[in-house]
XYZ file of C-alpha atoms in Angstrom:
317
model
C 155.450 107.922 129.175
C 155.392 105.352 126.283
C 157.863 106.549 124.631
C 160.222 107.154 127.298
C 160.020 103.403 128.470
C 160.584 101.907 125.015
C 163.540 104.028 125.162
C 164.979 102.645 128.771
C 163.899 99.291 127.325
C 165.638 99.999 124.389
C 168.435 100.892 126.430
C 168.784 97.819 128.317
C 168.453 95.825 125.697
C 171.561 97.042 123.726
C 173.253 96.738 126.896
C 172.738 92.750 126.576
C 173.701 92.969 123.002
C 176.771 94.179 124.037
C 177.405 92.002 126.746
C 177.134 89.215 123.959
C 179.016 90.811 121.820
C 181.874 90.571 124.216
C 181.312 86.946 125.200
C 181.388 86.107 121.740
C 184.705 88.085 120.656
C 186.113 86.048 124.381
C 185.188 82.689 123.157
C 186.559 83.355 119.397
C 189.812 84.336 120.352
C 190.230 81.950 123.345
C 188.868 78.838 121.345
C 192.369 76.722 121.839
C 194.041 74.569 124.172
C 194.711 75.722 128.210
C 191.670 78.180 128.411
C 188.732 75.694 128.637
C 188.125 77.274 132.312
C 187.971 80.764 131.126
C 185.447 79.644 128.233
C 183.333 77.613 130.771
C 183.403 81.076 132.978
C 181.932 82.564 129.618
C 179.239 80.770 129.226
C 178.006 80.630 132.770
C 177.572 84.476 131.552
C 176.065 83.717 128.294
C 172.990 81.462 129.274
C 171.148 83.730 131.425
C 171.677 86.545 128.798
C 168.701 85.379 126.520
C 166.629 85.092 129.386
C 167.289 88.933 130.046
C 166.582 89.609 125.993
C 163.321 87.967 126.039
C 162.014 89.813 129.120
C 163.251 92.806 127.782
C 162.087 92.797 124.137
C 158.514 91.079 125.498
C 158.345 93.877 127.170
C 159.103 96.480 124.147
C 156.826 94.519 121.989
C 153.709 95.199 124.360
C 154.234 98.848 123.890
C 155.132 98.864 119.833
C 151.809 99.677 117.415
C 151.082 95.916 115.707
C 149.464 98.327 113.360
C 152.971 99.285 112.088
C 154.448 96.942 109.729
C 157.825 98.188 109.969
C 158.104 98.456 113.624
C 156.610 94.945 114.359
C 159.129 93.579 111.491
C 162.374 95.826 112.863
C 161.600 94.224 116.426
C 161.009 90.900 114.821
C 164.397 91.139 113.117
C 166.006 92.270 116.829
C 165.140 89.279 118.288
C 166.337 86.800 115.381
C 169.683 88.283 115.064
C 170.066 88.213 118.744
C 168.920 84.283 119.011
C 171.251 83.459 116.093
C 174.066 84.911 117.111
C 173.189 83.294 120.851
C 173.023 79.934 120.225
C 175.986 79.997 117.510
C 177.997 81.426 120.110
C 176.546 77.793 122.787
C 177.189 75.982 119.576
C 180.758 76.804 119.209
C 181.926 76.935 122.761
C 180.364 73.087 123.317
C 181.932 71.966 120.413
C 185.202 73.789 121.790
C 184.655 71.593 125.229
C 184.324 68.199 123.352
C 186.661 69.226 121.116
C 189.331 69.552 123.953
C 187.757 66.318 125.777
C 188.310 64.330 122.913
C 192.206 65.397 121.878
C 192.989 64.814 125.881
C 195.352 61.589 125.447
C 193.381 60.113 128.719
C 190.470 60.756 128.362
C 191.238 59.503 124.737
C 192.312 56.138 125.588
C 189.100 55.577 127.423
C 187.177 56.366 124.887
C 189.173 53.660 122.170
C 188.947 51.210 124.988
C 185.225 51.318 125.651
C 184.801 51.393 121.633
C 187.258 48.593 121.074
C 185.001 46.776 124.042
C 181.920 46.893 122.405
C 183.659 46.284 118.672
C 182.821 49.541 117.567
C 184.820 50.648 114.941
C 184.865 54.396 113.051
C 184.783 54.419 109.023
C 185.143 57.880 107.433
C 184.039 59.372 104.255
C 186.474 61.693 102.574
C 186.112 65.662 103.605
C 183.586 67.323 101.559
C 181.985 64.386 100.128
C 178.764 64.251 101.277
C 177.486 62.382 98.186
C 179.377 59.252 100.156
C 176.725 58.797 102.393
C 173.888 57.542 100.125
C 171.954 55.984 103.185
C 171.714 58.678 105.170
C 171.615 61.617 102.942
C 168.595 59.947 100.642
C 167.010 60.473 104.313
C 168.361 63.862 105.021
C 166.819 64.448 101.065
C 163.134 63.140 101.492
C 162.759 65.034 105.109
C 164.006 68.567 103.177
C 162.087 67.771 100.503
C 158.510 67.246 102.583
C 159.559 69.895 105.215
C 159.905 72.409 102.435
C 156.182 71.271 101.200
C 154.503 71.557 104.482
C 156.441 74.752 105.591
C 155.715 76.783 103.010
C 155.504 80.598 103.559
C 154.923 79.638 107.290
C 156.484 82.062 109.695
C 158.260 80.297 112.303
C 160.215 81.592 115.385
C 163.189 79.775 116.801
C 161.610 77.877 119.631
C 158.741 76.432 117.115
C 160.819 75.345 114.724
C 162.605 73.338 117.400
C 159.775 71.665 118.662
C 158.955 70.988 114.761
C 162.180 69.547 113.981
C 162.077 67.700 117.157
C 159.211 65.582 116.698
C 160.120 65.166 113.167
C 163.163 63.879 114.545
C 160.848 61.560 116.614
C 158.549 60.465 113.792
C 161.829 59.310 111.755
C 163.345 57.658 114.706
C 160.091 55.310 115.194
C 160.100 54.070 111.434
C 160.572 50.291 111.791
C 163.755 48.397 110.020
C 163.278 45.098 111.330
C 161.617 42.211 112.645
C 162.989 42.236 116.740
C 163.034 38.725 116.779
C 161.798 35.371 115.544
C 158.806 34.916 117.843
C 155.824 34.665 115.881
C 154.025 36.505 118.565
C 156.502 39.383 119.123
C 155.273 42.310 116.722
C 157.284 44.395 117.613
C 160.418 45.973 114.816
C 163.279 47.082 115.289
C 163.514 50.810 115.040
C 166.383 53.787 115.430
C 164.548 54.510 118.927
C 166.152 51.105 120.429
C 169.354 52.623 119.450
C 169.298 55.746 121.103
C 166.663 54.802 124.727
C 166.405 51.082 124.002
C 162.760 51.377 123.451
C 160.507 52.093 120.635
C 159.426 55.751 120.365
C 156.160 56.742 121.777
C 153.892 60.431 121.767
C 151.152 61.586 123.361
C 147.798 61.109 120.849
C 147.133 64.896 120.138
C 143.512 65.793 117.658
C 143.542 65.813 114.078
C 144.218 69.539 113.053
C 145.125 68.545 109.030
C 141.410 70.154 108.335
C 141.324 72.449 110.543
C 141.618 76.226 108.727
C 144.833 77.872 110.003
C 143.261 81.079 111.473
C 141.505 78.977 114.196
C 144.727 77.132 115.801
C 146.749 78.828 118.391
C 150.883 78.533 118.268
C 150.949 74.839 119.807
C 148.379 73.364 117.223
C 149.630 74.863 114.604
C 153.155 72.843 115.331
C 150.451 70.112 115.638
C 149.390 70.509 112.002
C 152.796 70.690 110.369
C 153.869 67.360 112.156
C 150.944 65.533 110.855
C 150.773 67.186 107.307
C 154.918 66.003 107.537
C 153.531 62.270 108.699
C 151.263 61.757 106.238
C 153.707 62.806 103.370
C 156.578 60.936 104.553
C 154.983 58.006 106.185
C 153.143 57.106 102.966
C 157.023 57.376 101.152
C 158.728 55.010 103.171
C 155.969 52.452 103.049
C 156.516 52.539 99.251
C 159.809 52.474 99.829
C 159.469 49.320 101.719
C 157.434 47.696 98.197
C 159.614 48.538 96.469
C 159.251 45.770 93.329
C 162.133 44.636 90.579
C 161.209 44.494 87.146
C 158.627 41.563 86.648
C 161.438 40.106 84.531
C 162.745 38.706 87.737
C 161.060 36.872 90.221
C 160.462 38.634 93.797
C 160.447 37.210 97.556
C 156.737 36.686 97.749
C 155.221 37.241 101.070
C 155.626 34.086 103.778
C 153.410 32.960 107.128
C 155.155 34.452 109.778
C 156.787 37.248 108.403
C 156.203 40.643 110.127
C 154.439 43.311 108.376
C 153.048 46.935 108.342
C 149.988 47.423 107.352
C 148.946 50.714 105.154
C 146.423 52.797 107.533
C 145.859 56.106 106.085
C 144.076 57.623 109.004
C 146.927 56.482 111.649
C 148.364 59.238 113.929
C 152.203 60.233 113.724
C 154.494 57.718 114.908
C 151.816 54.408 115.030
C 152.810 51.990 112.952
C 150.538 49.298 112.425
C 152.184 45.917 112.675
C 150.942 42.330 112.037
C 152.360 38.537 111.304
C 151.329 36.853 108.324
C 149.048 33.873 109.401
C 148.218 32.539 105.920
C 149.022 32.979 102.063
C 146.527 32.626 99.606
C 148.372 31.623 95.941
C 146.606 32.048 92.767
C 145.300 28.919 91.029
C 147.068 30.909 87.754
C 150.186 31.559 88.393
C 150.515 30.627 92.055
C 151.416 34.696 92.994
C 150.366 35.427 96.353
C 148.222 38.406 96.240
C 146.321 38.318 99.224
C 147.182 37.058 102.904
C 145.262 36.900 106.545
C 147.256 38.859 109.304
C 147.220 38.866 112.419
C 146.994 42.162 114.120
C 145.858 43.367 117.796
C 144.722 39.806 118.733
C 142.334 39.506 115.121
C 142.697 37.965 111.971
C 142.066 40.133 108.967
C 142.356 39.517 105.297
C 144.432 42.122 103.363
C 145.602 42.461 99.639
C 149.436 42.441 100.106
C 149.828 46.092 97.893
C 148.202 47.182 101.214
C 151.300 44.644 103.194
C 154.905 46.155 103.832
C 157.252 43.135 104.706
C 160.199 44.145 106.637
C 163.214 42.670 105.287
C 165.738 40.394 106.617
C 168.665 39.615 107.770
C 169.519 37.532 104.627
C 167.778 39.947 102.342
């Protein structure tokens, strides 16, 4: 009876391979101007398909033997190629809608008008030139480089990887830039969250799982552990990126009252930054090189070695 229901199942589920198949080939050879309707008809079609899949193959996997190697890694291979090709196909069609948005002259001159409105102005780098956009691809670079380390051999199916990449997304979005404002007793920095809600970003505290062997975590901590063993990598980079000293053959802006700082916490949860104002400078009689400073930080005054101090820079800076 096993048998014979992994085969129905089986079944079905080419069936919806098929049906993608053909939604695919639609949207590939319809992708041009005039048959946006037809494409949008589509995709109504495609988004319940994966829905149907999953059923379907959690269903066939309940009935494989896990004991069997090659039929747990042929069914693990069914449902990668079918999510691949399923959200290439979503990929392409949206880009195919904004695509067609955009190039509409109407909707077109709206668009340059509310730009030109808020003097917001387009610069592009030359096709295939990626090495252009120093800024953001040294970012792109150290998140690759740390994801690699804390990945590792892990095994990874499409919906945890987005939630990974998601909150990674989140932890880079709440690094601060900036001091907000002037106000002495405004601690708060400007960071890439304000640009995209208008707020800094926040999380929900979650336990410490860094310690914790992997063979005791279920799926959800163990997306847990990779975003904190990611934190504590990258977090600890850009802090050094933000002491970053010249030679000592030139002299350096030495720390001020009133400028706003981050203060290195090892043991801080992803996405806290711990933020302060410089109350007081303490030069040395020798060479008059400030070296340590008093902060002030959650409503207390503490006394910190500035290597342990990240100033934010400056406008003028």
């Amino acid at each position: 009876m096993s048998d014979e229901q992994t085969k129905a199942l089986r079944r079905s589920r080419g069936d919806v391979k098929r049906n993608l198949t053909r939604i695919i080939k639609f949207v590939d050879t319809h992708n041009k101007p005039g048959d946006e309707i037809a494409v949008q008809q589509r995709i109504h079609e495609l988004e319940p398909l994966l829905d149907k899949f999953n059923d379907i193959q959690n269903q066939i996997e309940t009935l494989i033997d896990f004991d069997n190697d090659d039929a747990v890694e042929k069914e693990d291979s069914e449902r990668e190629e079918f999510e691949s090709k399923y959200y290439e196909t979503l990929a392409m069609a949206t880009n195919f809608r904004l695509y067609n948005f955009i190039r509409s002259k109407s909707n077109f001159d709206v668009i340059q008008t509310s730009l030109a409105n808020d003097s917001i102005s387009w610069i592009f780098i030359p096709a295939n030139s990626p090495n252009w956009g120093g800024l953001w691809e040294a970012g792109v670079k150290s998140v690759k480089f740390h994801l690699k380390r804390v990945l590792g051999n892990a095994n990874l199916v499409f919906e945890d990887l987005c939630s990974v990449l998601c909150q990674i997304e989140s932890i880079l979005n709440s690094r601060p830039l900036s001091p907000l404002s002037n106000d002495p007793n405004d601690m708060t920095p400007l960071t890439p969250g304000h640009f995209l809600i208008g707020r800094p970003l926040t999380t929900i505290p979650s336990d410490n799982h860094l310690d914790t062997p992997m063979k005791r975590l279920n799926r959800f901590e163990y997306q847990e552990k990779i975003c904190q063993d990611f934190w504590q990598r990258w977090h600890q980079e850009y802090l050094s990126y933000l002491q970053q000293r010249k030679k000592w053959t030139q002299s350096t802006r030495q720390i001020r009252p009133g400028d706003l700082v981050v203060i290195r916490d090892q043991n801080l949860p992803p996405m806290r930054w711990k933020m302060g104002r410089v109350e007081e400078v303490y030069p040395s009689p020798s060479d008059g090189v400030v070296r340590v400073a008093s902060v002030r930080c959650a409503g207390k005054i503490v006394k910190r070695a500035c290597n342990r101090l990240c100033v934010l820079p400056l406008d003028d800076e």
